[in-house]
CSV table of C-alpha atoms and ligand atoms in Angstrom, one decimal:
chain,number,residue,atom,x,y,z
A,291,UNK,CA,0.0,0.0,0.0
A,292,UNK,CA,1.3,3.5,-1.3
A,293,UNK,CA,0.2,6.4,1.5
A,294,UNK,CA,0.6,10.0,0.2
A,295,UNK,CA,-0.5,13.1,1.1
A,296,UNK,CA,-0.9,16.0,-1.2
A,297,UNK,CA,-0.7,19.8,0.4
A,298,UNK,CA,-4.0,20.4,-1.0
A,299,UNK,CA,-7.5,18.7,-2.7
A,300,UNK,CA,-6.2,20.4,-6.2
A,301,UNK,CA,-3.0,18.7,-5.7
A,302,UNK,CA,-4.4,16.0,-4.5
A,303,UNK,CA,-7.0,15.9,-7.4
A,304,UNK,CA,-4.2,16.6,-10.7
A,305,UNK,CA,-1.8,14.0,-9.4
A,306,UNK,CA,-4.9,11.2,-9.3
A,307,UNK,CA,-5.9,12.6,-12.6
A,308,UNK,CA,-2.4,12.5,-14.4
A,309,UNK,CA,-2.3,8.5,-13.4
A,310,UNK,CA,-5.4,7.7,-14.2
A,311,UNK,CA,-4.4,9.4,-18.0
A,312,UNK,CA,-0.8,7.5,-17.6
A,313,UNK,CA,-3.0,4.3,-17.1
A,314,UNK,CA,-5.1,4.5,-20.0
A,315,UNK,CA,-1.5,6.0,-22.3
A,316,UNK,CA,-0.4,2.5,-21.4
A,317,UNK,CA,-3.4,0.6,-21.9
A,318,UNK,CA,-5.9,2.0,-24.3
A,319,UNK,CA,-8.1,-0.3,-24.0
A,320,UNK,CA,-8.3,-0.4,-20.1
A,321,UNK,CA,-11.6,-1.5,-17.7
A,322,UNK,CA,-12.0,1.8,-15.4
A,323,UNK,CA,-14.5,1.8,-12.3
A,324,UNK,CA,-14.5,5.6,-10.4
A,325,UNK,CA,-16.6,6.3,-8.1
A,326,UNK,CA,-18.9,9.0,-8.1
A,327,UNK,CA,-19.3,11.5,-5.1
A,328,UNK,CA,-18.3,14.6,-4.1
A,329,UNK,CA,-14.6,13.1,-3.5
A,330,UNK,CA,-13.4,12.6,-7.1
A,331,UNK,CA,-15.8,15.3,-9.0
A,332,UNK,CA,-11.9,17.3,-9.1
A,333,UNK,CA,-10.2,14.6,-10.9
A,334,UNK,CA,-13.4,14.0,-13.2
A,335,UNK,CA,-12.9,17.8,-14.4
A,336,UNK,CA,-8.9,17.0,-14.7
A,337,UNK,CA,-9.1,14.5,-16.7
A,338,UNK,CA,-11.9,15.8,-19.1
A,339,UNK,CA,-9.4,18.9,-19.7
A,340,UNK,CA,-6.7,16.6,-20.5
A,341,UNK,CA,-8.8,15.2,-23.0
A,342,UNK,CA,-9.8,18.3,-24.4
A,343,UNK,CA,-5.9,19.3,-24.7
A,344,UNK,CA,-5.6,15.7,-26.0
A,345,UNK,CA,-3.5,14.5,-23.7
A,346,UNK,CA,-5.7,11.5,-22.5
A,347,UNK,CA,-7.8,9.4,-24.7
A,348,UNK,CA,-10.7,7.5,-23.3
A,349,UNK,CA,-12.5,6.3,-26.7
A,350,UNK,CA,-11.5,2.8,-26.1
A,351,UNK,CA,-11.6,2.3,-22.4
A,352,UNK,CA,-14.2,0.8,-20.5
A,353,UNK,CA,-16.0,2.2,-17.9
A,354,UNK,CA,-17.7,0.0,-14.8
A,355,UNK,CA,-20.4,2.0,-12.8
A,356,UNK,CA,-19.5,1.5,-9.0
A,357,UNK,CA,-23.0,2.0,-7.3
A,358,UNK,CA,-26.5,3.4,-7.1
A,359,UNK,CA,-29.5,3.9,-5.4
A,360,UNK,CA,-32.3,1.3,-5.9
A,361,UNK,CA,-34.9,3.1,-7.7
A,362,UNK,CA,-32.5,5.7,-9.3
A,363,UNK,CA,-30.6,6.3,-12.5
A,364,UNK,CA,-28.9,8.6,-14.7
A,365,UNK,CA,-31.5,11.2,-15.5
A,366,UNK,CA,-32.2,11.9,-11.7
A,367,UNK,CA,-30.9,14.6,-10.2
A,368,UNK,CA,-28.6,13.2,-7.2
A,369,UNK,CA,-28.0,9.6,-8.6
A,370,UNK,CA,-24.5,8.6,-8.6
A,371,UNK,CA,-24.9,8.1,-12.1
A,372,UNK,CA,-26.5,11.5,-12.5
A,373,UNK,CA,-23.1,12.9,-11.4
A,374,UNK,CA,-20.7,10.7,-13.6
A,375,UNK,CA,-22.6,11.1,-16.9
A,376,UNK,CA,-23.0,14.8,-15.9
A,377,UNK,CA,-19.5,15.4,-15.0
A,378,UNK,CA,-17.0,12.6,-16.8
A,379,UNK,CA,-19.0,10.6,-19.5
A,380,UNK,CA,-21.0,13.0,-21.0
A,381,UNK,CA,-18.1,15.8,-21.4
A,382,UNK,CA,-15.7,12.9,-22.4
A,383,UNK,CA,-18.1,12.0,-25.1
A,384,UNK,CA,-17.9,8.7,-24.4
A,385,UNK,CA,-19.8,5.9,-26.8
A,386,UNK,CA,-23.2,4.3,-24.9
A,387,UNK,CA,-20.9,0.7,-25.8
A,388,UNK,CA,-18.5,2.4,-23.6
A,389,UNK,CA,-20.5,2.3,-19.9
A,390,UNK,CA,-21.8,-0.7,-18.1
A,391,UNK,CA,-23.6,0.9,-15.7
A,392,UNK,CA,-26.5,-0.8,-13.7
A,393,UNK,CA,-29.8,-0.5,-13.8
A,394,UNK,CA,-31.1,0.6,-10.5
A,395,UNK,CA,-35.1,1.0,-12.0
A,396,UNK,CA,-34.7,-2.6,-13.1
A,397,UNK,CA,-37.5,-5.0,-11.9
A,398,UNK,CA,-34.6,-7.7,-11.9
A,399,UNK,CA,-31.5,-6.2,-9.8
A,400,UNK,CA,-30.0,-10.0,-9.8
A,401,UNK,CA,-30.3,-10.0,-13.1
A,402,UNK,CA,-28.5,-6.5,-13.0
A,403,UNK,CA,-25.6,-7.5,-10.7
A,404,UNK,CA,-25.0,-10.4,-12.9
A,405,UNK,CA,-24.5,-8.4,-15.9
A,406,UNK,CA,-22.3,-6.2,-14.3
A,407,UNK,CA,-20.3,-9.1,-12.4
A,408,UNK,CA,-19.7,-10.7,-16.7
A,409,UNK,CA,-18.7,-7.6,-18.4
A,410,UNK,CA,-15.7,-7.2,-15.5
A,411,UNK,CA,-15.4,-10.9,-15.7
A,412,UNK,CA,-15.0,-10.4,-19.9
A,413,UNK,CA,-11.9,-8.3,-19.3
A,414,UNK,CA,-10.3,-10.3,-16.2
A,415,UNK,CA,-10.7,-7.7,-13.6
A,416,UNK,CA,-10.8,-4.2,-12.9
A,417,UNK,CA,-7.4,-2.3,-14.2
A,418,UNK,CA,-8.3,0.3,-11.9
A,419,UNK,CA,-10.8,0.9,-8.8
A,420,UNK,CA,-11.1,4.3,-7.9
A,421,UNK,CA,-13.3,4.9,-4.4
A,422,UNK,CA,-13.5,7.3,-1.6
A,423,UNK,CA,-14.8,6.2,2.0
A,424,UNK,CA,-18.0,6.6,4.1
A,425,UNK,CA,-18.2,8.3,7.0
A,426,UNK,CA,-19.1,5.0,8.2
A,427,UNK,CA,-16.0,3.3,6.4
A,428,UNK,CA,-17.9,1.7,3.6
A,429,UNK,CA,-16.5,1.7,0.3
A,430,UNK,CA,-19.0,2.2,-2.6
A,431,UNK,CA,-21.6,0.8,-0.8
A,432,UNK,CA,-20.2,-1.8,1.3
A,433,UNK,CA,-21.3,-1.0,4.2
A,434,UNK,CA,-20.3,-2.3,7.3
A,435,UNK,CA,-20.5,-6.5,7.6
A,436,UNK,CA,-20.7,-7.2,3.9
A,437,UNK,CA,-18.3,-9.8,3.3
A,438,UNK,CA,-15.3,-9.3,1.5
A,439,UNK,CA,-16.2,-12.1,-0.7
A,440,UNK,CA,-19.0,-10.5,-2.3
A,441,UNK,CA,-19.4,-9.6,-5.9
A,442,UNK,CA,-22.2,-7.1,-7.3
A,443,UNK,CA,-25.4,-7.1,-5.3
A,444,UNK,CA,-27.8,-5.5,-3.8
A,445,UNK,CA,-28.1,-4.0,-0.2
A,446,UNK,CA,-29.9,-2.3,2.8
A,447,UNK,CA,-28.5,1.4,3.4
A,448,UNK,CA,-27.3,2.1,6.5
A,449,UNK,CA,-28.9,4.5,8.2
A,450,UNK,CA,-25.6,6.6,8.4
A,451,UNK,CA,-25.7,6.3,4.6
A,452,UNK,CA,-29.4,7.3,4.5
A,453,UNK,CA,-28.6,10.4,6.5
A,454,UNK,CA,-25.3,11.4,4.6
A,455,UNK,CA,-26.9,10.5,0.6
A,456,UNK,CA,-29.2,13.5,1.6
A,457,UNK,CA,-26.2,15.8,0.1
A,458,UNK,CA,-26.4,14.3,-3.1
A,459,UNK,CA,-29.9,15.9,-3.7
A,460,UNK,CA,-31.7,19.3,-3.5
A,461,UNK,CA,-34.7,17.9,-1.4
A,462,UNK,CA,-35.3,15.5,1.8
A,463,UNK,CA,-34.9,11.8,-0.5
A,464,UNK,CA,-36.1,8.3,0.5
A,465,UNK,CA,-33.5,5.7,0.2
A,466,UNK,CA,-33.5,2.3,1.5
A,467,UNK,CA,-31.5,0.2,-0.7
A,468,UNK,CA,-28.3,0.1,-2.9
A,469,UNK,CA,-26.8,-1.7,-5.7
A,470,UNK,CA,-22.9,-2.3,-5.8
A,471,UNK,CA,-19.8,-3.6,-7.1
A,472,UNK,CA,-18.4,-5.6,-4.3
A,473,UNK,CA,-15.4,-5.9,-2.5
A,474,UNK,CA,-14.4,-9.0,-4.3
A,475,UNK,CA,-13.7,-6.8,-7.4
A,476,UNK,CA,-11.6,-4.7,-5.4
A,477,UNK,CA,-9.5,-7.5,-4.2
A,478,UNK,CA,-9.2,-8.2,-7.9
A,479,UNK,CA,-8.3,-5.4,-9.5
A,480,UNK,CA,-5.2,-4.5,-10.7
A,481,UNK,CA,-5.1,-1.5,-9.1
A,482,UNK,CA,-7.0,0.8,-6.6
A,483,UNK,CA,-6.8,4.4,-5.4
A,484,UNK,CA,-8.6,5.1,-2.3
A,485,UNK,CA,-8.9,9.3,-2.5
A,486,UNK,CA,-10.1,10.9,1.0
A,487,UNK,CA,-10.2,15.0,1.4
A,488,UNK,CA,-11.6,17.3,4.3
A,489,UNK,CA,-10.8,17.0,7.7
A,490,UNK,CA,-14.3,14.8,8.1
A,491,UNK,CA,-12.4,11.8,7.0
A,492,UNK,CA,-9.6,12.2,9.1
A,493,UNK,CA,-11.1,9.5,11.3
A,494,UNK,CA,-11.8,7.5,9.0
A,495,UNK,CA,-9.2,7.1,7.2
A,496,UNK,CA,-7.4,6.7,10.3
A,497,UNK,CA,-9.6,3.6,11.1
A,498,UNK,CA,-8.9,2.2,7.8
A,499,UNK,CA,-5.6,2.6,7.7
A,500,UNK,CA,-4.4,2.0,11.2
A,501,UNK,CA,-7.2,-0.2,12.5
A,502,UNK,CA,-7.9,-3.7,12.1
A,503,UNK,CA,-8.9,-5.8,9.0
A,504,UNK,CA,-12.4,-6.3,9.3
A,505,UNK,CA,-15.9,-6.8,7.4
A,506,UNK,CA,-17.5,-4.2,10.5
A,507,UNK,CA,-14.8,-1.4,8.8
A,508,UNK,CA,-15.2,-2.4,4.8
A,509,UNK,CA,-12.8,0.3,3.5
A,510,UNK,CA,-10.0,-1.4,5.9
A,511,UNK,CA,-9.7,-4.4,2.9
A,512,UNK,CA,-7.3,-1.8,1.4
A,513,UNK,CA,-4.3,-2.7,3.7
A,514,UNK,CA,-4.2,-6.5,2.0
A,515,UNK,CA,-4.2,-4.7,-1.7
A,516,UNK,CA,-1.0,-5.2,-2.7
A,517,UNK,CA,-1.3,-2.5,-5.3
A,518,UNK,CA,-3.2,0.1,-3.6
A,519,UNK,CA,-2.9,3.6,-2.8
A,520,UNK,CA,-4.3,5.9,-0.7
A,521,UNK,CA,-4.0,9.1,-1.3
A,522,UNK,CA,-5.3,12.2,0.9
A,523,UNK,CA,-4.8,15.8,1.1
A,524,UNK,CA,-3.8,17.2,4.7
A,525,UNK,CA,-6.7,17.7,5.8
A,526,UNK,CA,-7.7,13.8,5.7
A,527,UNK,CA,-4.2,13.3,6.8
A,528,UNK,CA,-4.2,14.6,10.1
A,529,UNK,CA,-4.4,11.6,11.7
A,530,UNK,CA,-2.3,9.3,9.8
A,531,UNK,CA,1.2,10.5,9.9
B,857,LIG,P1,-18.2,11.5,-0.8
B,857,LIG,O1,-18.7,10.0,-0.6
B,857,LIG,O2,-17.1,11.4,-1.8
B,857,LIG,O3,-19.4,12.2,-1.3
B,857,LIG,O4,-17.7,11.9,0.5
B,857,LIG,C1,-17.8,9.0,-0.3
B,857,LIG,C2,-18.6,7.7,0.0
B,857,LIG,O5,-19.6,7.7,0.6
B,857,LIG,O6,-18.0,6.6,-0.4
C-alpha cells in the first residue's frame, strides 16, 4: 500500500488525474470503475481537460459504474450516475458501448448485478478501482458487515448512509437500498486508489488505515491490496502521519 499526502485537494485531485491518463497511455483499452461522489468530482474535471488538450484518450476504455440507489438512475438529479454522466461521461463524449452501468429502476437487480459481475469478468478484472470512504468506512456501498467475498449485489442502506446521501440531492430523498460492485472486485483489480479530502475523514481514514482488517470497517480491505494507494490531502491526513 502506497500512502501519500498532497498539500491540497487540487494537488491531490491533478496527481490522481495524471495517473489515471498515464494508465489508460499504457493501456488504451483499459476496464476503469471511479466512483462517483463529491470526492473525485476534481479529478473527473482533470481529466476531461486533459482530454480536451488531447492529452488522455478515453475512446476505447471501459467504464464499470460502481453503485447506485435502488430506484434511481442517470436522468435523476442526485443519482450517482447522475453525477458521472454529468461530470466525466457525458463531457468525455464517451460511446453508450463504452458504460456498463447498472440498472437501479430494473425490476430484476440480480439479473442487474450479474451483468455487471460478466462484463468485468469479460476483461479479467478491474485495471483500476477508484473509491473514496463513508463516514461509516464503507466503500462504494459496502457498508459495514458485507463480506469481502462478495461480488455485485444489492443492499440495505445504512442508516448513516441514509442520512449522509441527503447531500447528493436538492430535497429530503427516501433511500432504502443500494446496488454495488463488491469488494471482491476490489481485491481483484489491478489497481486501486482510495482518494479521501476534508478534515471529516480524518477519522476514518485513520480507522482504515491503522485499524484492524475487518468486514464491520469495509474500507479497511485496502491494507491487504498489494497494489493500492491511498492518497489524501492534509486535511484527511491529520491523523495518519
Ligand atoms: P463522498 O462519498 O465522496 O461524497 O464523501 C464517499 C462515499 O460515501 O463513499
Amino acid at each position: 500500500m502506497q500512502l501519500r499526502q498532497f498539500p491540497t485537494y487540487d494537488h491531490l485531485c491533478q496527481h490522481t488525474a495524471s495517473h489515471i491518463a498515464g494508465l489508460v497511455a499504457q493501456k488504451p483499452t483499459a476496464l476503469l470503475c471511479l466512483a462517483s461522489g463529491e470526492t473525485p468530482i476534481g479529478v473527473f474535471h482533470t481529466l476531461v481537460a486533459l482530454a480536451r488538450e488531447g492529452r488522455a484518450d478515453f475512446s476505447q476504455c471501459t467504464f464499470i459504474g460502481l453503485d447506485e440507489w435502488v430506484g434511481f438512475g442517470p436522468t435523476d438529479p442526485g443519482s450517482c450516475s447522475f453525477y458521472l454522466y454529468r461530470d466525466l461521461f457525458a463531457p468525455l463524449q464517451l460511446r453508450p458501448d463504452q458504460i456498463v452501468y447498472f440498472d437501479a429502476k430494473s425490476p430484476n437487480l440480480a439479473q442487474e448485478c450479474q451483468r455487471v459481475d460478466a462484463a468485468i469478468a469479460q476483461h479479467g478484472s478491474l485495471d483500476l478501482l477508484l473509491v473514496g470512504i463513508g463516514m461509516n468506512g464503507h466503500i462504494a456501498l459496502n457498508e459495514p458487515g458485507t463480506p469481502f467475498s462478495l461480488r455485485a449485489h444489492v443492499v440495505d442502506l445504512h442508516e448513516m448512509t441514509i442520512t449522509v446521501g441527503q447531500k447528493y440531492f436538492s430535497e429530503s430523498t427516501t433511500l432504502t437500498t443500494g446496488i454495488t460492485v463488491g469488494l471482491q472486485h476490489l481485491t481483484e483489480a489491478r489497481e486501486v486508489i482510495l482518494m479521501a479530502n476534508g478534515a471529516r475523514k480524518a477519522g476514518v481514514v485513520r480507522e482504515a488505515l491503522h485499524g484492524p482488517v475487518t468486514e464491520q470497517f469495509p474500507a479497511s480491505i485496502i491494507q491487504t491490496h498489494p497494489n493500492a494507494q491511498v492518497w489524501l490531502d492534509s486535511e484527511a491526513a491529520k491523523e495518519v502521519f
